[in-house]
Coordinates of C-alpha atoms and ligand atoms in Angstrom, one line a residue:
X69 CA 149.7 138.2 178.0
X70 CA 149.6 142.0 178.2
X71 CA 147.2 142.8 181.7
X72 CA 143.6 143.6 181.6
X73 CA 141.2 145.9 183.6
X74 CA 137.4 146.0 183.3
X75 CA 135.4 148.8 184.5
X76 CA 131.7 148.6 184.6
X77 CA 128.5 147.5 186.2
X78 CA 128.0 144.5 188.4
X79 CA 124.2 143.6 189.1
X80 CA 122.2 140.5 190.5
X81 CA 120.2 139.3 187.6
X82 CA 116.3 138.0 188.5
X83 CA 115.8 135.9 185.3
X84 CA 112.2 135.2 184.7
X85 CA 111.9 131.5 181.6
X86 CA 108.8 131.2 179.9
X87 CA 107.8 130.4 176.5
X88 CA 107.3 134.4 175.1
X89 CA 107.7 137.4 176.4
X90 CA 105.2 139.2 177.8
X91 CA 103.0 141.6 176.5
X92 CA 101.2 144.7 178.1
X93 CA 98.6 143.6 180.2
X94 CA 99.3 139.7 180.2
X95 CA 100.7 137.3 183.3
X96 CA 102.4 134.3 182.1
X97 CA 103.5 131.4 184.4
X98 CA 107.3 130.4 183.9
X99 CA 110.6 129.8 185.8
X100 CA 112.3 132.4 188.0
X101 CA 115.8 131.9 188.6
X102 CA 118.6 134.5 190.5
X103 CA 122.2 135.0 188.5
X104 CA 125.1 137.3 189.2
X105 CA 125.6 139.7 186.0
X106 CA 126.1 143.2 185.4
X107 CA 127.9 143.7 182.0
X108 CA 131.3 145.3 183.1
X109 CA 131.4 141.6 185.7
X110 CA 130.0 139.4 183.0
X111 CA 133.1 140.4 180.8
X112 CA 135.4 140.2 183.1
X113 CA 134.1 136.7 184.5
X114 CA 134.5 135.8 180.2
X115 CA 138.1 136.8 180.2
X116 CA 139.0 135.4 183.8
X117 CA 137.6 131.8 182.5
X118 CA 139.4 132.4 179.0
X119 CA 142.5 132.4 181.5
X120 CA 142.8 136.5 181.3
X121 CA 143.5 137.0 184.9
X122 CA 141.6 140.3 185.0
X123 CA 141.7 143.0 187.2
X124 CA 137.8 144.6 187.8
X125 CA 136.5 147.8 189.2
X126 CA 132.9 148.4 190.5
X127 CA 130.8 149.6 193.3
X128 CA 128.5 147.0 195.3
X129 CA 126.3 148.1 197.7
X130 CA 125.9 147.5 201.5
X131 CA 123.9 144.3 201.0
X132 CA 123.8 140.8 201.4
X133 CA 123.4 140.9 197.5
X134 CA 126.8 142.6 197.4
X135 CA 128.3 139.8 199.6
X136 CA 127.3 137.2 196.8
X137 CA 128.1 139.0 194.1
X138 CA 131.9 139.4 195.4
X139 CA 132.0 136.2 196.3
X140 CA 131.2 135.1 192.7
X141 CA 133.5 137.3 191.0
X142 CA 136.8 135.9 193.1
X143 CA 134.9 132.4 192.4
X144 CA 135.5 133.2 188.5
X145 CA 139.2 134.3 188.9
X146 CA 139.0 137.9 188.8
X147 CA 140.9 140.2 190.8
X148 CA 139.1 141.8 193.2
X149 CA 141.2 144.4 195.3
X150 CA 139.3 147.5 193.1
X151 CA 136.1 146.4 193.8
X152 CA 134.2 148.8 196.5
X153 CA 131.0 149.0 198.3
X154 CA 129.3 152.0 199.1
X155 CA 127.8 152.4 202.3
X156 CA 124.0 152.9 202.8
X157 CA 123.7 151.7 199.0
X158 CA 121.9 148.7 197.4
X159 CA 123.9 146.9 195.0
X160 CA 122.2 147.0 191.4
X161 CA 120.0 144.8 190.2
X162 CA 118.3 143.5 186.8
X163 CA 114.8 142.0 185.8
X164 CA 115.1 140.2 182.5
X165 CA 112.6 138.1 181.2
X166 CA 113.4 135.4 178.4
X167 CA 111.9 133.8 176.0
X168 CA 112.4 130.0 175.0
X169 CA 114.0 130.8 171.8
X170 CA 116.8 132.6 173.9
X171 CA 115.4 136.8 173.2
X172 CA 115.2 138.9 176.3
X173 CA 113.7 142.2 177.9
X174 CA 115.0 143.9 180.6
X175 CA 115.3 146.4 183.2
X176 CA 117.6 147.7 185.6
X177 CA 117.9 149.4 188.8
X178 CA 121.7 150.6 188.8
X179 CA 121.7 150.9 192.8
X180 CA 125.4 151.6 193.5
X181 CA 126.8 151.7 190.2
X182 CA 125.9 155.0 189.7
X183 CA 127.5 156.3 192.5
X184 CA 130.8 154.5 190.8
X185 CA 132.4 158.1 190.2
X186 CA 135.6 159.7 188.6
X187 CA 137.8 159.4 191.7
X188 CA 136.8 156.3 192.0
X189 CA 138.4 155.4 188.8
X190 CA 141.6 157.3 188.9
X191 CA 142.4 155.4 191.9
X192 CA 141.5 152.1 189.9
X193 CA 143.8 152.9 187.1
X194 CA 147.2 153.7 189.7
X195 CA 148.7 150.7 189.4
X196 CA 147.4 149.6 186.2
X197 CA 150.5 148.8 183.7
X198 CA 150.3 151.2 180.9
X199 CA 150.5 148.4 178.4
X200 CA 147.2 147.1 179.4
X201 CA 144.2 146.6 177.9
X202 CA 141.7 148.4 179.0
X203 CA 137.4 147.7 178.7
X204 CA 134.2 150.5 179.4
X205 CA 131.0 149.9 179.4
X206 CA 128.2 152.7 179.5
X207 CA 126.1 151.3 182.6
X208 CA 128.6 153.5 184.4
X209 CA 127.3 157.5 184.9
X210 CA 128.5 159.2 181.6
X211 CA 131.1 160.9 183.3
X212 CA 133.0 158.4 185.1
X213 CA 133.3 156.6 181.4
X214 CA 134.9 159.8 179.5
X215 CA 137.3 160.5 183.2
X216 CA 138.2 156.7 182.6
X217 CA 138.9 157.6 178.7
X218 CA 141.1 160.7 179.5
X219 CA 143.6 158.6 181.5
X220 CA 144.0 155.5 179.5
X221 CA 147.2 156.7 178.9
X222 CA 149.1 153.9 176.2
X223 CA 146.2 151.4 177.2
X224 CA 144.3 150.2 174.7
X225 CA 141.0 151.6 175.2
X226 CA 137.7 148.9 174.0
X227 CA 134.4 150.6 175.0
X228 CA 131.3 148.6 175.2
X229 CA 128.4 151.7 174.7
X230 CA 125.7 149.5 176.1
X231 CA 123.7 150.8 177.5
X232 CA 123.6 154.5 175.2
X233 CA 123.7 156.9 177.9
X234 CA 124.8 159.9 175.8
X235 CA 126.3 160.6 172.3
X236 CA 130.2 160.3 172.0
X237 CA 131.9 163.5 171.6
X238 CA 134.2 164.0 168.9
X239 CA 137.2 163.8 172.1
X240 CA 135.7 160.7 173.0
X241 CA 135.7 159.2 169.9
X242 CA 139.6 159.8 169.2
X243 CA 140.4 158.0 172.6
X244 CA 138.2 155.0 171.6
X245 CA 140.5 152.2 169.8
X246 CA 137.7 149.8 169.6
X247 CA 133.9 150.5 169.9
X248 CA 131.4 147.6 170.5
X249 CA 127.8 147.9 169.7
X250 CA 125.2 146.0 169.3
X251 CA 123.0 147.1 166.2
X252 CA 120.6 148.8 168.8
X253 CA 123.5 150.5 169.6
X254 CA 125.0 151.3 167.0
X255 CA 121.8 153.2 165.7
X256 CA 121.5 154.6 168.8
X257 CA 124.8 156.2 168.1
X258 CA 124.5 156.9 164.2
X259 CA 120.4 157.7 163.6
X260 CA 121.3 154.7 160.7
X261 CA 119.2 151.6 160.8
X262 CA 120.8 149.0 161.3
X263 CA 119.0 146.0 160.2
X264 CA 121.5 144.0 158.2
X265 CA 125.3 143.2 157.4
X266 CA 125.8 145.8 154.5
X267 CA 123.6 148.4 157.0
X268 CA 125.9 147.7 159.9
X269 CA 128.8 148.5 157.9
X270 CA 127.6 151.8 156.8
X271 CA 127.0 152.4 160.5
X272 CA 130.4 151.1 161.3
X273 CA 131.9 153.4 159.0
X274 CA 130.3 156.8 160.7
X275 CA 131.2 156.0 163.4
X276 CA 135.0 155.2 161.9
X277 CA 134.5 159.0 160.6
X278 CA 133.8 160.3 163.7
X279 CA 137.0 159.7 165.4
X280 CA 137.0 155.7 166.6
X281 CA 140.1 153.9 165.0
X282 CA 138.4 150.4 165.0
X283 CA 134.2 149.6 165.3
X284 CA 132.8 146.2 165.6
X285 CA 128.8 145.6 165.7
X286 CA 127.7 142.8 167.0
X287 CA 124.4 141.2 165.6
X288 CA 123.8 138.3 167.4
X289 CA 123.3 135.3 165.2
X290 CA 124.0 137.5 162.1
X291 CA 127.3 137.6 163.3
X292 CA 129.9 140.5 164.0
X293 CA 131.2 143.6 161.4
X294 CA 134.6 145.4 161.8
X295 CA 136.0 148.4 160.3
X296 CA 139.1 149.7 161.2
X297 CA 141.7 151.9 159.0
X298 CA 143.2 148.9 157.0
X299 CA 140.4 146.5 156.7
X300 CA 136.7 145.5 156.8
X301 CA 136.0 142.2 158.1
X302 CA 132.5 140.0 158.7
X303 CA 132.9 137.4 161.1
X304 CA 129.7 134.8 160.9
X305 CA 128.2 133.4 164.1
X306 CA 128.4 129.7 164.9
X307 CA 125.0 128.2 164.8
X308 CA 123.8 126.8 167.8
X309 CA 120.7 126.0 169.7
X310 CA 119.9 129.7 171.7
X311 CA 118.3 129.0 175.1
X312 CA 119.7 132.6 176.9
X313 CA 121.4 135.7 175.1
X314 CA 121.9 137.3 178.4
X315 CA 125.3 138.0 178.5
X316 CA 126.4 137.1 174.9
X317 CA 127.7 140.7 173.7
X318 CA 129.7 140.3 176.9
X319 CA 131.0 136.9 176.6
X320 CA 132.4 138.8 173.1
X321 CA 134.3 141.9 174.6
X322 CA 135.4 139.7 177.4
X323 CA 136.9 137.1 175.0
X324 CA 137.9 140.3 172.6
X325 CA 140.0 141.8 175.1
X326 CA 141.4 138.6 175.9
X327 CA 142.8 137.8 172.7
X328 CA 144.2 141.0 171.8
X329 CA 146.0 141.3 175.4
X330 CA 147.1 137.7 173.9
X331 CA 148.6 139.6 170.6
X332 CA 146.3 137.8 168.2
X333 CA 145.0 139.3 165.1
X334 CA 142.4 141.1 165.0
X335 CA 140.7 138.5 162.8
X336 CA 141.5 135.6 165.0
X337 CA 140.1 137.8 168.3
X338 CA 136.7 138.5 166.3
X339 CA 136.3 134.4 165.6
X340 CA 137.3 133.7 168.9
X341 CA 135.1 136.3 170.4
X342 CA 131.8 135.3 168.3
X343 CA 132.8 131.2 169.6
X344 CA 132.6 132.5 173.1
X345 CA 129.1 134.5 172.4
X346 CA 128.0 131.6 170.5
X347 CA 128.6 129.1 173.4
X348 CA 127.3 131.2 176.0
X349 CA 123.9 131.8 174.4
X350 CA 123.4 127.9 175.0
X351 CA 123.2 127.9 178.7
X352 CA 120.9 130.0 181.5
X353 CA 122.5 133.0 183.1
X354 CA 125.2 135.3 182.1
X355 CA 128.2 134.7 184.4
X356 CA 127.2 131.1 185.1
X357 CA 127.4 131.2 180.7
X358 CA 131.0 132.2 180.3
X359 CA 132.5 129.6 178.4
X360 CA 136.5 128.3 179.7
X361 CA 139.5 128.6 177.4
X362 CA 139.4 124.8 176.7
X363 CA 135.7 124.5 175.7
X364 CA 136.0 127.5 173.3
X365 CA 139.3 126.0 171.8
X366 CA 137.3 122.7 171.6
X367 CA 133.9 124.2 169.6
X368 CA 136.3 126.1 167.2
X369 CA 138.2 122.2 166.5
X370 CA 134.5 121.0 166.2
X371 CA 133.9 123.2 163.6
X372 CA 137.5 122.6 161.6
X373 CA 138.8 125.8 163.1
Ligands
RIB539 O1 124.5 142.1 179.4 C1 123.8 141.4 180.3 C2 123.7 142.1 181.6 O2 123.0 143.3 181.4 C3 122.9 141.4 182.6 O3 123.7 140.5 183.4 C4 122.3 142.5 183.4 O4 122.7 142.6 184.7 C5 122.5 143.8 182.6 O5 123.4 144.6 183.1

């Protein structure tokens, strides 16, 4: 298996259960429950249980929240010798409310993340093998991402834009290999709607046009689109019973970049990535969601794959 690196957010997640979300004005009595998450630790948590042996790089705070969220991430198999804390700093933190049927709100207070800078990544990528494969996410300040971009070097480069920060530059789009939206994203990025499979991959192929060899939306449970040079590909979700989607679009680029450091094809990664996102939307919590190797392998025999 060719080496991974995640760069991104880490955050403790205050997940608030009722039976619908709230609207303007209301207070509703439900469940509140503390998780580790952050997207850029959620995927790498994915691909550490799907056996990926990942290598992370973040900035915690100076808190006992930073203590616990270490503590988790070396629980979960990843490699943690790029993973700072930044004195006087809080670590960052997210409020998401969810609903019964498994939707979710939320909103976040970045604390140390943002001070996560370009230095900061250059020295994460020294010793990072060239032939590695290599996953952004946007929770990071805009220009840490496009420093990260600019030294990829012959890694393969798959950039979660989540959430949209800024718009991609035309230099950032040729150093992109693989993009990963969701369709908020992606019309974030394009000013397309994006409200079903034949919109998506009119979206998809902008942002093809733009620069990005490969683009795959993610739409939750109507599944995942790909464009890339050679081929256009829909890849369905699995149906299961949604109780929390927190975490599910990074249970798929954690179980994407696992598959491709693996070598598979590119339409065996998207099937195994939308079984991961589809098995993690059926339990609370994002990290505490990731699916193992063995129970992803197991739901794909289930269902005659
Ligand atoms: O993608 C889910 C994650 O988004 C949560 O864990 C939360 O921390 C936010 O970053």
């Amino acid at each position: 298996m060719r080496p991974l690196i995640f760069i991104g957010t880490t955050n403790l997640d205050v997940n608030f259960y009722s039976n619908a979300l709230p609207s303007v004005g209301q207070s509703l009595i439900g469940k509140i429950e503390e998780f580790t998450g952050g997207k850029g630790a959620n995927q790498a948590v994915a691909a550490a249980k799907l056996g990926g042996n990942p290598y992370f790089a973040t900035m915690l705070g100076e808190d006992s929240a930073a203590d616990i969220l270490m503590e988790n991430l070396a629980g979960f198999g990843v490699q943690t010798n790029k993973i700072q804390r930044k004195p006087g700093a809080t670590s960052g933190k997210a409020l998401i409310l969810v609903a019964t049927n498994g939707t979710n709100m939320m909103g976040i207070d970045v604390g140390a993340n943002d001070k996560f800078n370009s230095d900061d990544v250059l020295l994460a990528l020294q010793d990072v093998p060239e032939n590695a494969v290599m996953v952004v996410e946007m929770g990071l300040p805009v220009e840490t991402c496009r420093t990260a971009f600019k030294n990829k070097k012959n890694r393969t480069l798959i950039f979660n834009p989540a959430p949209v920060r800024a718009q991609l530059s035309e230099e950032d789009c040729e150093l992109i290999d693989i993009i990963t939206p969701n369709e908020t994203e992606a019309e974030e990025l394009t000013g397309l709607k994006v409200s079903s499979i034949d919109e998506a991959f009119i979206a998809a192929k902008q942002l093809q046009k733009k620069g990005v060899a490969a683009v795959a939306i993610t739409l939750g449970s109507n599944g995942v689109v790909y464009v890339d040079q050679e081929q256009e590909i829909y890849q369905e979700a699995f149906k299961v019973d949604a109780i929390d989607t927190t975490g599910a679009g990074d249970a798929f680029n954690g179980a994407l970049a696992v598959s491709i450091a693996q070598g598979m094809k590119i339409k065996d990664s998207l099937r195994f990535a939308a079984a991961t996102a589809s098995l993690c939307v059926t339990r609370k919590g994002a990290q505490t969601s990731m699916p193992t190797k063995q129970e992803v392998e197991s739901f794909m025999a289930e269902k005659g794959l």
